[in-house]
Amino acid sequence: MPVLAWAPAGLAAPQPSAPQTLRLEDGAELWTIPYPAIQQFIADGTFADQRLRQLVTRSGWPEDQLRLALAKPYGVELVPLARFLYSPAGVAFLQQQTRAFRPLKSQRRDLRVEGLRAAILRNAQGGTLSAMGILQQLPTDFVVELGGVGVARCSSLPCTNPQQCRSVLSWLVFLPACLQAAAMNSADPPVSR
């Protein structure tokens, strides 16, 4: 039985709209960074978008480390990952991880948790997760609000630069590693014979 069958009706197989973009809200300003610009940065370190350059500069990470981290695949088993994401602890994790996010188009229901969960599970279907893979699977354009509560990095590792603790790109690069760890912790214990 496919894991996505556990999703609420209408969310089991979200289809990402193309072309997708990373949207960032900074006060009254709305930035739009196309995914191909992020992919180009990951591939060769060049910038086709000045807003992306600003985001990278504000991340607190050396560019080469950031490029590797955005593309790094994390092996993950789909069933334990889904088990975690639908558990009370997983829902709390998703709520915390999406507190600075909102869908670009207003909706009557708050679908941040469901949207991120769907993106994670779609990306994990091949047995790996990556930051860019999750981003590309979002079922709609999400806006990251740079002011206010800010993004919540899931890792408690110390930051060598204070910007690393609060940047959007840090949040994004730590997300698949945290999900991998959570999935491993929710895997069924081995059956003794």
CSV table of C-alpha atoms in Angstrom, one decimal:
chain,number,residue,atom,x,y,z
A,1,MET,CA,0.0,0.0,0.0
A,2,PRO,CA,1.5,3.4,-0.9
A,3,VAL,CA,2.4,5.5,2.1
A,4,LEU,CA,0.7,8.6,0.6
A,5,ALA,CA,-2.6,6.8,0.9
A,6,TRP,CA,-2.5,8.0,4.6
A,7,ALA,CA,-2.8,11.6,3.4
A,8,PRO,CA,-6.1,13.5,3.7
A,9,ALA,CA,-8.2,13.5,0.5
A,10,GLY,CA,-6.8,15.8,-2.1
A,11,LEU,CA,-3.3,15.8,-0.7
A,12,ALA,CA,-2.2,12.3,-1.6
A,13,ALA,CA,-0.6,13.3,-4.9
A,14,PRO,CA,0.0,17.0,-5.1
A,15,GLN,CA,1.4,18.2,-8.4
A,16,PRO,CA,3.9,21.0,-8.2
A,17,SER,CA,3.1,23.9,-10.4
A,18,ALA,CA,5.7,25.0,-12.9
A,19,PRO,CA,7.7,27.1,-12.9
A,20,GLN,CA,8.1,27.3,-9.1
A,21,THR,CA,9.9,30.0,-7.2
A,22,LEU,CA,11.2,30.7,-3.8
A,23,ARG,CA,9.2,33.6,-2.4
A,24,LEU,CA,10.6,35.8,0.4
A,25,GLU,CA,8.7,38.6,2.1
A,26,ASP,CA,10.8,41.3,3.7
A,27,GLY,CA,8.5,43.9,5.1
A,28,ALA,CA,6.5,45.3,2.2
A,29,GLU,CA,8.9,43.8,-0.4
A,30,LEU,CA,8.2,40.3,-2.0
A,31,TRP,CA,11.3,38.7,-3.6
A,32,THR,CA,10.9,36.0,-6.2
A,33,ILE,CA,13.8,33.6,-6.8
A,34,PRO,CA,13.3,31.1,-9.6
A,35,TYR,CA,14.3,27.5,-8.9
A,36,PRO,CA,16.5,27.4,-12.0
A,37,ALA,CA,18.6,30.2,-10.5
A,38,ILE,CA,19.1,28.1,-7.3
A,39,GLN,CA,19.9,25.1,-9.4
A,40,GLN,CA,22.5,27.1,-11.4
A,41,PHE,CA,24.1,28.3,-8.1
A,42,ILE,CA,24.2,24.7,-6.9
A,43,ALA,CA,25.7,23.4,-10.2
A,44,ASP,CA,28.4,26.0,-10.8
A,45,GLY,CA,28.4,28.6,-8.1
A,46,THR,CA,27.2,31.4,-10.4
A,47,PHE,CA,24.3,33.8,-9.7
A,48,ALA,CA,21.6,34.4,-12.2
A,49,ASP,CA,19.6,36.2,-9.6
A,50,GLN,CA,20.7,39.1,-7.4
A,51,ARG,CA,18.2,38.2,-4.7
A,52,LEU,CA,19.7,34.8,-4.4
A,53,ARG,CA,23.1,36.3,-4.1
A,54,GLN,CA,21.8,38.4,-1.2
A,55,LEU,CA,20.2,35.3,0.4
A,56,VAL,CA,23.5,33.4,0.1
A,57,THR,CA,25.5,36.3,1.5
A,58,ARG,CA,23.1,36.6,4.5
A,59,SER,CA,23.2,32.8,5.2
A,60,GLY,CA,26.5,32.9,7.1
A,61,TRP,CA,27.8,29.9,5.1
A,62,PRO,CA,30.7,29.7,2.7
A,63,GLU,CA,29.3,29.4,-0.8
A,64,ASP,CA,30.9,26.0,-1.5
A,65,GLN,CA,29.5,24.4,1.7
A,66,LEU,CA,26.1,25.9,1.0
A,67,ARG,CA,26.0,24.5,-2.6
A,68,LEU,CA,26.9,21.0,-1.4
A,69,ALA,CA,24.4,21.2,1.5
A,70,LEU,CA,21.5,22.2,-0.8
A,71,ALA,CA,22.1,19.3,-3.1
A,72,LYS,CA,23.2,16.7,-0.6
A,73,PRO,CA,21.0,13.5,-0.7
A,74,TYR,CA,20.0,11.9,2.6
A,75,GLY,CA,18.9,8.3,2.5
A,76,VAL,CA,15.5,7.7,4.1
A,77,GLU,CA,12.9,5.0,4.3
A,78,LEU,CA,9.5,6.2,3.2
A,79,VAL,CA,7.3,4.3,5.7
A,80,PRO,CA,9.2,5.4,8.9
A,81,LEU,CA,9.3,8.9,7.6
A,82,ALA,CA,5.6,9.0,6.9
A,83,ARG,CA,4.9,7.4,10.3
A,84,PHE,CA,6.9,10.2,11.9
A,85,LEU,CA,5.3,13.0,9.9
A,86,TYR,CA,1.8,11.8,10.7
A,87,SER,CA,2.5,11.3,14.4
A,88,PRO,CA,1.8,14.0,17.0
A,89,ALA,CA,5.6,14.6,17.3
A,90,GLY,CA,5.8,14.9,13.5
A,91,VAL,CA,2.9,17.3,13.3
A,92,ALA,CA,4.5,19.5,16.0
A,93,PHE,CA,7.7,19.4,14.1
A,94,LEU,CA,6.0,20.5,10.9
A,95,GLN,CA,4.1,23.2,12.7
A,96,GLN,CA,7.4,24.5,14.1
A,97,GLN,CA,9.2,24.3,10.7
A,98,THR,CA,6.4,26.2,8.9
A,99,ARG,CA,5.7,29.0,11.4
A,100,ALA,CA,7.4,31.5,9.1
A,101,PHE,CA,5.7,30.2,5.9
A,102,ARG,CA,2.4,30.8,4.3
A,103,PRO,CA,1.0,29.9,0.9
A,104,LEU,CA,1.3,32.7,-1.6
A,105,LYS,CA,-2.4,32.6,-2.4
A,106,SER,CA,-4.6,33.0,0.6
A,107,GLN,CA,-6.8,30.1,1.4
A,108,ARG,CA,-9.5,29.5,3.9
A,109,ARG,CA,-7.6,26.6,5.5
A,110,ASP,CA,-4.1,26.8,6.8
A,111,LEU,CA,-2.3,24.1,4.7
A,112,ARG,CA,1.3,24.8,5.6
A,113,VAL,CA,1.8,21.6,7.5
A,114,GLU,CA,0.0,19.5,4.8
A,115,GLY,CA,1.9,21.2,2.0
A,116,LEU,CA,5.4,20.7,3.6
A,117,ARG,CA,4.5,17.1,4.5
A,118,ALA,CA,3.3,16.3,1.0
A,119,ALA,CA,6.5,17.9,-0.5
A,120,ILE,CA,8.7,15.8,1.9
A,121,LEU,CA,6.9,12.5,1.1
A,122,ARG,CA,7.0,13.1,-2.6
A,123,ASN,CA,10.7,13.9,-2.5
A,124,ALA,CA,11.4,10.8,-0.4
A,125,GLN,CA,9.6,8.3,-2.7
A,126,GLY,CA,12.9,7.6,-4.4
A,127,GLY,CA,14.6,6.7,-1.1
A,128,THR,CA,16.4,10.0,-0.6
A,129,LEU,CA,15.7,13.6,0.5
A,130,SER,CA,17.5,16.8,-0.3
A,131,ALA,CA,16.8,20.4,0.5
A,132,MET,CA,16.3,21.4,-3.2
A,133,GLY,CA,14.2,18.3,-3.7
A,134,ILE,CA,11.8,19.2,-0.9
A,135,LEU,CA,11.6,22.8,-2.2
A,136,GLN,CA,10.8,21.6,-5.7
A,137,GLN,CA,8.0,19.4,-4.5
A,138,LEU,CA,6.0,22.0,-2.7
A,139,PRO,CA,2.4,21.9,-4.0
A,140,THR,CA,2.2,25.6,-4.3
A,141,ASP,CA,4.4,28.7,-4.0
A,142,PHE,CA,5.1,29.4,-0.3
A,143,VAL,CA,6.3,32.7,1.0
A,144,VAL,CA,9.0,32.8,3.7
A,145,GLU,CA,8.4,35.7,6.0
A,146,LEU,CA,11.8,37.1,6.8
A,147,GLY,CA,10.5,39.4,9.5
A,148,GLY,CA,8.5,38.5,12.6
A,149,VAL,CA,9.0,35.0,14.1
A,150,GLY,CA,11.6,34.0,11.5
A,151,VAL,CA,12.5,30.5,10.4
A,152,ALA,CA,13.1,27.8,12.9
A,153,ARG,CA,16.2,25.7,12.2
A,154,CYS,CA,15.6,22.1,13.3
A,155,SER,CA,19.1,21.5,14.4
A,156,SER,CA,20.6,22.4,17.8
A,157,LEU,CA,24.1,22.3,16.5
A,158,PRO,CA,26.1,25.4,17.4
A,159,CYS,CA,26.5,28.0,14.7
A,160,THR,CA,30.0,29.3,13.8
A,161,ASN,CA,28.3,32.4,12.5
A,162,PRO,CA,25.1,33.8,14.1
A,163,GLN,CA,23.5,34.2,10.6
A,164,GLN,CA,23.7,30.4,10.3
A,165,CYS,CA,21.2,30.1,13.1
A,166,ARG,CA,18.5,32.3,11.6
A,167,SER,CA,18.9,32.2,7.8
A,168,VAL,CA,16.4,30.7,5.4
A,169,LEU,CA,19.1,28.7,3.6
A,170,SER,CA,20.3,27.2,7.0
A,171,TRP,CA,16.7,26.2,7.7
A,172,LEU,CA,16.5,24.5,4.3
A,173,VAL,CA,19.8,22.7,4.4
A,174,PHE,CA,19.2,21.3,7.9
A,175,LEU,CA,15.7,20.1,7.2
A,176,PRO,CA,16.5,16.8,5.3
A,177,ALA,CA,19.1,15.8,7.9
A,178,CYS,CA,16.6,16.3,10.7
A,179,LEU,CA,14.0,14.4,8.8
A,180,GLN,CA,16.4,11.5,8.2
A,181,ALA,CA,17.2,11.3,11.9
A,182,ALA,CA,13.5,11.4,12.8
A,183,ALA,CA,12.7,8.7,10.3
A,184,MET,CA,15.4,6.4,11.7
A,185,ASN,CA,14.1,7.0,15.3
A,186,SER,CA,10.6,6.0,14.2
A,187,ALA,CA,11.6,2.9,12.3
A,188,ASP,CA,10.2,-0.4,13.7
A,189,PRO,CA,12.5,-2.2,16.0
A,190,PRO,CA,13.9,-5.4,14.5
A,191,VAL,CA,11.8,-8.5,15.2
A,192,SER,CA,13.6,-11.1,17.3
A,193,ARG,CA,13.1,-14.7,16.4
